[in-house]
Short mmCIF file of C-alpha atoms and ligand atoms in Angstrom, two decimals:
data_model
loop_
_atom_site.label_atom_id
_atom_site.label_comp_id
_atom_site.label_asym_id
_atom_site.label_seq_id
_atom_site.Cartn_x
_atom_site.Cartn_y
_atom_site.Cartn_z
CA MET E 1 111.13 120.83 -6.28
CA ALA E 2 112.39 117.32 -5.83
CA LEU E 3 112.69 117.79 -2.34
CA CYS E 4 109.14 119.18 -2.53
CA LEU E 5 107.71 115.75 -3.61
CA VAL E 6 109.75 114.05 -1.30
CA SER E 7 107.99 116.24 1.69
CA ALA E 8 104.78 116.01 -0.39
CA LEU E 9 105.32 112.30 -0.07
CA LEU E 10 106.09 111.98 3.29
CA LEU E 11 103.47 114.17 4.52
CA LEU E 12 100.88 112.09 2.96
CA LEU E 13 102.50 109.04 4.98
CA LEU E 14 102.21 111.02 7.82
CA LEU E 15 98.48 111.70 7.34
CA GLY E 16 97.77 108.14 7.32
CA TRP E 17 97.29 107.80 3.44
CA PRO E 18 97.42 105.32 1.89
CA SER E 19 96.69 103.05 4.75
CA SER E 20 97.28 98.97 4.07
CA ALA E 21 95.41 98.29 6.79
CA GLY E 22 92.44 99.91 4.58
CA PRO E 23 90.02 102.89 5.46
CA ASN E 24 89.81 103.45 9.37
CA ARG E 25 86.75 105.62 10.11
CA CYS E 26 87.70 106.41 13.51
CA VAL E 27 91.44 108.17 12.74
CA ASP E 28 89.44 110.17 9.96
CA ALA E 29 86.80 111.17 12.98
CA ALA E 30 90.32 111.81 14.89
CA GLU E 31 91.95 113.99 12.50
CA ALA E 32 88.91 115.89 11.67
CA CYS E 33 88.80 116.35 15.33
CA THR E 34 92.41 117.58 15.40
CA ALA E 35 91.77 119.90 12.61
CA ASP E 36 88.62 121.84 14.02
CA ALA E 37 90.02 124.13 16.74
CA ARG E 38 87.12 123.80 18.91
CA CYS E 39 86.87 119.89 19.01
CA GLN E 40 90.31 119.54 19.56
CA ARG E 41 90.56 122.00 22.98
CA LEU E 42 87.51 120.13 24.29
CA ARG E 43 89.16 116.65 23.51
CA THR E 44 92.24 117.56 24.96
CA GLU E 45 90.59 118.93 28.20
CA TYR E 46 89.04 115.33 28.62
CA VAL E 47 91.83 113.36 27.88
CA ALA E 48 93.83 115.28 30.79
CA GLN E 49 91.01 114.97 33.47
CA CYS E 50 90.51 111.44 32.17
CA LEU E 51 93.84 110.46 32.14
CA GLY E 52 94.24 111.52 35.57
CA ARG E 53 97.59 113.64 37.15
CA ALA E 54 97.61 111.64 40.22
CA ALA E 55 98.71 107.81 40.46
CA PRO E 56 98.28 105.94 37.28
CA ALA E 57 95.91 103.64 38.68
CA THR E 58 93.38 106.49 39.96
CA CYS E 59 91.35 109.16 38.14
CA ALA E 60 88.78 111.73 38.94
CA ARG E 61 85.71 109.89 37.33
CA ALA E 62 83.62 113.03 38.73
CA ARG E 63 86.29 115.36 36.40
CA CYS E 64 86.41 112.96 33.56
CA ARG E 65 83.09 112.28 33.07
CA ARG E 66 81.93 116.30 33.31
CA ALA E 67 84.73 116.93 30.48
CA LEU E 68 83.17 114.61 28.48
CA ARG E 69 79.41 115.76 29.05
CA ARG E 70 80.84 119.27 28.18
CA PHE E 71 82.86 117.39 24.89
CA PHE E 72 79.31 116.33 23.40
CA ALA E 73 77.70 119.32 24.74
CA ARG E 74 79.65 121.81 23.23
CA GLY E 75 81.42 120.53 20.25
CA PRO E 76 80.39 119.88 16.97
CA PRO E 77 78.28 117.37 16.87
CA ALA E 78 79.22 116.08 13.03
CA LEU E 79 82.63 115.83 14.66
CA THR E 80 81.74 114.43 18.04
CA HIS E 81 79.41 112.24 16.72
CA ALA E 82 82.00 110.54 14.39
CA LEU E 83 84.39 110.00 17.15
CA LEU E 84 81.54 108.18 18.78
CA PHE E 85 80.01 106.21 15.63
CA CYS E 86 82.68 105.83 13.31
CA ALA E 87 81.78 102.67 11.68
CA CYS E 88 84.61 99.97 11.42
CA THR E 89 85.63 96.90 9.88
CA SER E 90 88.60 95.86 11.37
CA PRO E 91 89.52 95.14 14.84
CA ALA E 92 92.39 97.80 15.37
CA CYS E 93 89.59 100.39 13.89
CA ALA E 94 87.22 98.71 16.64
CA GLU E 95 89.59 99.17 19.47
CA ARG E 96 90.51 102.82 18.97
CA ARG E 97 86.85 103.66 18.92
CA ARG E 98 86.10 101.62 22.05
CA GLN E 99 89.76 103.31 23.47
CA THR E 100 88.39 106.91 22.17
CA PHE E 101 86.75 108.21 25.32
CA VAL E 102 89.11 107.05 27.91
CA PRO E 103 86.68 104.21 29.29
CA ALA E 104 89.66 102.84 32.16
CA CYS E 105 88.41 106.21 33.62
CA ALA E 106 84.93 106.53 32.10
CA PHE E 107 83.32 103.70 31.44
CA SER E 108 85.15 100.75 34.11
CA GLY E 109 86.93 100.32 37.11
CA PRO E 110 88.08 100.79 39.87
CA GLY E 111 87.38 97.02 40.38
CA ARG E 112 87.83 94.48 37.64
CA ALA E 113 84.84 92.57 37.75
CA PRO E 114 81.44 94.91 36.61
CA PRO E 115 78.66 95.76 39.44
CA SER E 116 75.18 94.72 38.91
CA CYS E 117 73.30 97.53 36.55
CA LEU E 118 70.78 98.34 39.47
CA GLN E 119 73.93 100.37 41.08
CA PRO E 120 74.36 102.76 38.13
CA LEU E 121 70.83 102.57 37.30
CA ASP E 122 69.86 104.02 41.12
CA ALA E 123 72.72 106.66 40.86
CA CYS E 124 71.49 107.62 37.72
CA GLU E 125 67.78 107.78 38.68
CA HIS E 126 69.05 109.97 42.02
CA SER E 127 71.36 112.25 39.68
CA ARG E 128 69.65 115.22 38.24
CA ILE E 129 72.12 115.25 35.84
CA CYS E 130 71.45 111.88 34.80
CA ARG E 131 68.13 111.43 35.37
CA PRO E 132 66.56 113.17 32.55
CA ARG E 133 69.39 111.90 30.01
CA LEU E 134 68.21 108.60 30.75
CA LEU E 135 64.48 109.33 30.48
CA ALA E 136 65.21 111.21 27.04
CA PHE E 137 67.35 107.95 26.16
CA GLN E 138 64.30 105.58 26.58
CA ALA E 139 61.99 107.70 24.89
CA SER E 140 64.40 108.08 21.68
CA CYS E 141 65.76 104.67 21.72
CA ALA E 142 63.42 102.38 22.84
CA PRO E 143 61.63 100.13 20.69
CA VAL E 144 57.43 101.17 20.08
CA SER E 145 55.60 98.31 19.06
CA SER E 146 52.86 100.27 17.49
CA TYR E 147 55.04 101.06 14.34
CA PRO E 148 55.84 98.53 11.51
CA ASP E 149 59.52 97.81 11.95
CA GLY E 150 59.30 98.39 16.30
CA CYS E 151 61.15 101.96 15.80
CA MET E 152 59.79 105.31 15.61
CA GLN E 153 60.01 106.93 11.59
CA ASP E 154 63.19 108.98 11.90
CA GLN E 155 64.48 108.48 15.20
CA ALA E 156 67.70 107.83 14.71
CA PRO E 157 69.38 111.03 15.04
CA SER E 158 67.68 111.95 18.22
CA CYS E 159 68.19 108.43 19.35
CA ARG E 160 72.18 108.68 18.76
CA ARG E 161 71.84 112.31 20.36
CA ALA E 162 70.62 110.56 23.51
CA PHE E 163 72.90 108.10 23.40
CA ALA E 164 75.95 110.57 23.21
CA GLY E 165 74.07 112.54 26.11
CA LEU E 166 74.94 109.45 28.37
CA VAL E 167 78.42 109.52 27.75
CA GLY E 168 79.99 110.95 31.27
CA THR E 169 77.05 109.73 33.52
CA ALA E 170 76.64 107.47 35.76
CA VAL E 171 75.35 104.80 33.14
CA THR E 172 77.85 105.79 30.60
CA PRO E 173 78.12 103.36 27.82
CA ASN E 174 80.69 102.12 25.53
CA TYR E 175 81.88 99.90 22.95
CA VAL E 176 82.13 96.19 25.00
CA ASP E 177 85.01 94.77 22.61
CA ASN E 178 87.02 95.19 19.33
CA ALA E 179 85.28 92.79 17.46
CA SER E 180 81.67 94.04 17.41
CA ALA E 181 79.74 97.46 17.45
CA ARG E 182 77.57 96.38 20.45
CA VAL E 183 77.50 98.73 23.55
CA ALA E 184 76.31 98.70 26.63
CA PRO E 185 77.27 100.20 30.67
CA TRP E 186 79.77 98.49 32.36
CA CYS E 187 77.30 96.33 34.34
CA HIS E 188 75.91 93.13 34.52
CA CYS E 189 72.44 91.65 36.04
CA GLY E 190 74.13 88.34 37.46
CA ALA E 191 73.02 89.23 40.95
CA SER E 192 70.07 91.18 40.86
CA GLY E 193 67.68 89.59 42.85
CA ASN E 194 63.81 90.09 42.73
CA ARG E 195 64.76 93.29 40.57
CA ARG E 196 65.98 91.02 37.80
CA GLU E 197 63.35 92.12 35.40
CA GLU E 198 63.97 95.80 36.21
CA CYS E 199 67.55 95.16 35.54
CA GLU E 200 67.08 92.98 32.41
CA ALA E 201 65.11 95.89 30.94
CA PHE E 202 67.27 98.71 31.63
CA ARG E 203 70.96 96.84 30.26
CA GLY E 204 68.44 95.58 27.33
CA LEU E 205 68.17 98.73 26.06
CA PHE E 206 71.78 99.02 25.16
CA THR E 207 72.17 95.60 24.44
CA SER E 208 69.28 94.16 22.46
CA ASN E 209 68.00 97.13 21.24
CA ARG E 210 67.56 97.03 17.41
CA CYS E 211 66.62 100.93 17.27
CA LEU E 212 69.83 101.52 18.58
CA ASP E 213 71.70 99.39 16.58
CA GLY E 214 69.86 100.87 13.56
CA ALA E 215 70.59 104.58 14.71
CA ILE E 216 74.41 103.45 15.33
CA GLN E 217 74.49 101.96 12.05
CA ALA E 218 72.50 104.49 10.15
CA PHE E 219 75.18 107.62 11.05
CA ASP E 220 77.43 105.62 8.27
CA SER E 221 75.40 106.09 5.52
CA GLY E 222 75.45 110.01 6.46
CA TRP E 223 79.22 110.26 7.36
CA PRO E 224 79.80 113.72 7.93
CA ARG E 225 81.47 115.35 4.47
CA GLN E 226 84.12 117.16 6.72
CA VAL E 227 85.06 114.17 8.16
CA ALA E 228 85.13 112.02 4.88
CA GLY E 229 88.65 110.96 4.21
CA TRP E 230 88.51 111.20 0.49
CA ASP E 231 87.05 114.78 0.61
CA PRO E 232 90.10 117.25 -1.03
CA GLU E 233 89.13 120.37 1.02
CA HIS E 234 89.90 118.44 4.28
CA ARG E 235 93.24 117.16 3.60
CA LEU E 236 94.26 120.41 1.96
CA LEU E 237 93.05 122.06 5.06
CA GLN E 238 95.29 120.08 6.89
CA VAL E 239 98.18 120.19 4.04
CA SER E 240 98.28 124.14 4.78
CA SER E 241 98.18 124.12 8.56
CA VAL E 242 101.42 122.16 8.50
CA PRO E 243 103.93 124.37 11.04
CA GLY E 244 106.74 125.99 9.06
CA GLY E 245 105.12 126.54 5.93
CA ALA E 246 107.49 124.06 4.41
CA LEU E 247 104.67 123.03 2.07
CA GLU E 248 103.26 126.89 1.12
CA GLY E 249 103.80 128.81 -2.38
CA GLY E 250 104.66 126.72 -5.39
CA CYS E 251 105.08 123.69 -2.97
CA LEU E 252 101.71 123.45 -2.20
CA LEU E 253 100.74 123.88 -5.75
CA SER E 254 102.78 121.22 -6.99
CA LEU E 255 100.97 119.07 -4.31
CA LEU E 256 97.40 119.39 -5.62
CA PRO E 257 97.98 116.79 -8.61
CA ILE E 258 98.89 114.12 -6.19
CA LEU E 259 95.74 115.79 -3.84
CA THR E 260 93.08 115.01 -6.90
CA LEU E 261 94.67 111.96 -7.63
CA GLN E 262 94.21 110.54 -4.34
CA PRO E 263 91.22 108.64 -4.41
CA LEU E 264 92.14 107.18 -8.03
CA LEU E 265 94.95 105.46 -6.43
C1 NAG D 301 90.97 93.48 20.97
O1 NAG D 301 90.85 93.40 21.57
C2 NAG D 301 91.76 91.94 22.23
C3 NAG D 301 90.89 91.35 23.77
O2 NAG D 301 91.05 92.17 24.70
C4 NAG D 301 92.93 92.34 22.13
O3 NAG D 301 93.75 91.09 22.80
C5 NAG D 301 93.50 92.46 20.76
O4 NAG D 301 94.67 93.11 21.10
C6 NAG D 301 92.65 93.63 20.97
N1 NAG D 301 93.12 93.86 19.50
C7 NAG D 301 93.19 94.85 18.54
C8 NAG D 301 93.79 95.22 17.34
O5 NAG D 301 93.76 96.20 19.37
#
């Protein structure tokens, strides 16, 4: 029994609870994805593609991006969106969120300086994968002046879907730092000459778009139940899937009171 209690406490620590750093929704989202076979398989696939098997400085970007598109197309939206839109209150959380979709391969590089946004924009407009996704993003996320608050009613879910649809395209967006929830594709509008306005309009769809910001923030209020860290079912699911079955039977029963107390501690 004592051994059982010790292993139970050890397990709770391993599961990341209780955490001195406070709640980390991006960790919760990652755990929930791990616990789901499909999400886990698709994530393993894009990580394998995006980390590159050749020299560490290179990556198979086209394959990485294809695997990312597949992750969002085939993964359970509640879980894939939780990984993309997890709300953070600490830099550690935001850094994890920024790194989730392997930005070194999917988002930035190969050079150190970002290119002009006209480059990914032109590439997107000539891509039969990217173009309809960018149009959908514009249609679902762009502010509309005829609405009272500038954003279409109930547009948040379709805006988030359209934003997620861009991950893995020529205009892949990501969080720009670990101190904010600002997003942008990896490009700037510094040297865009006579197409400056077009460039700014495109970049502004990401960087100064309160409908997009609102849609991302709104995800938190509807934080999916299967991801919620306090959900005892979710924790139990993980506990019961520990390999070796060391906590099965009577031991698992003695663990139940601890798990129920969890939200109170
Ligand atoms: C946040 O980003 C800065 C700048 O890139 C970096 O130096 C710092 O280590 C990051 N913080 C965390 C918690 O990862």
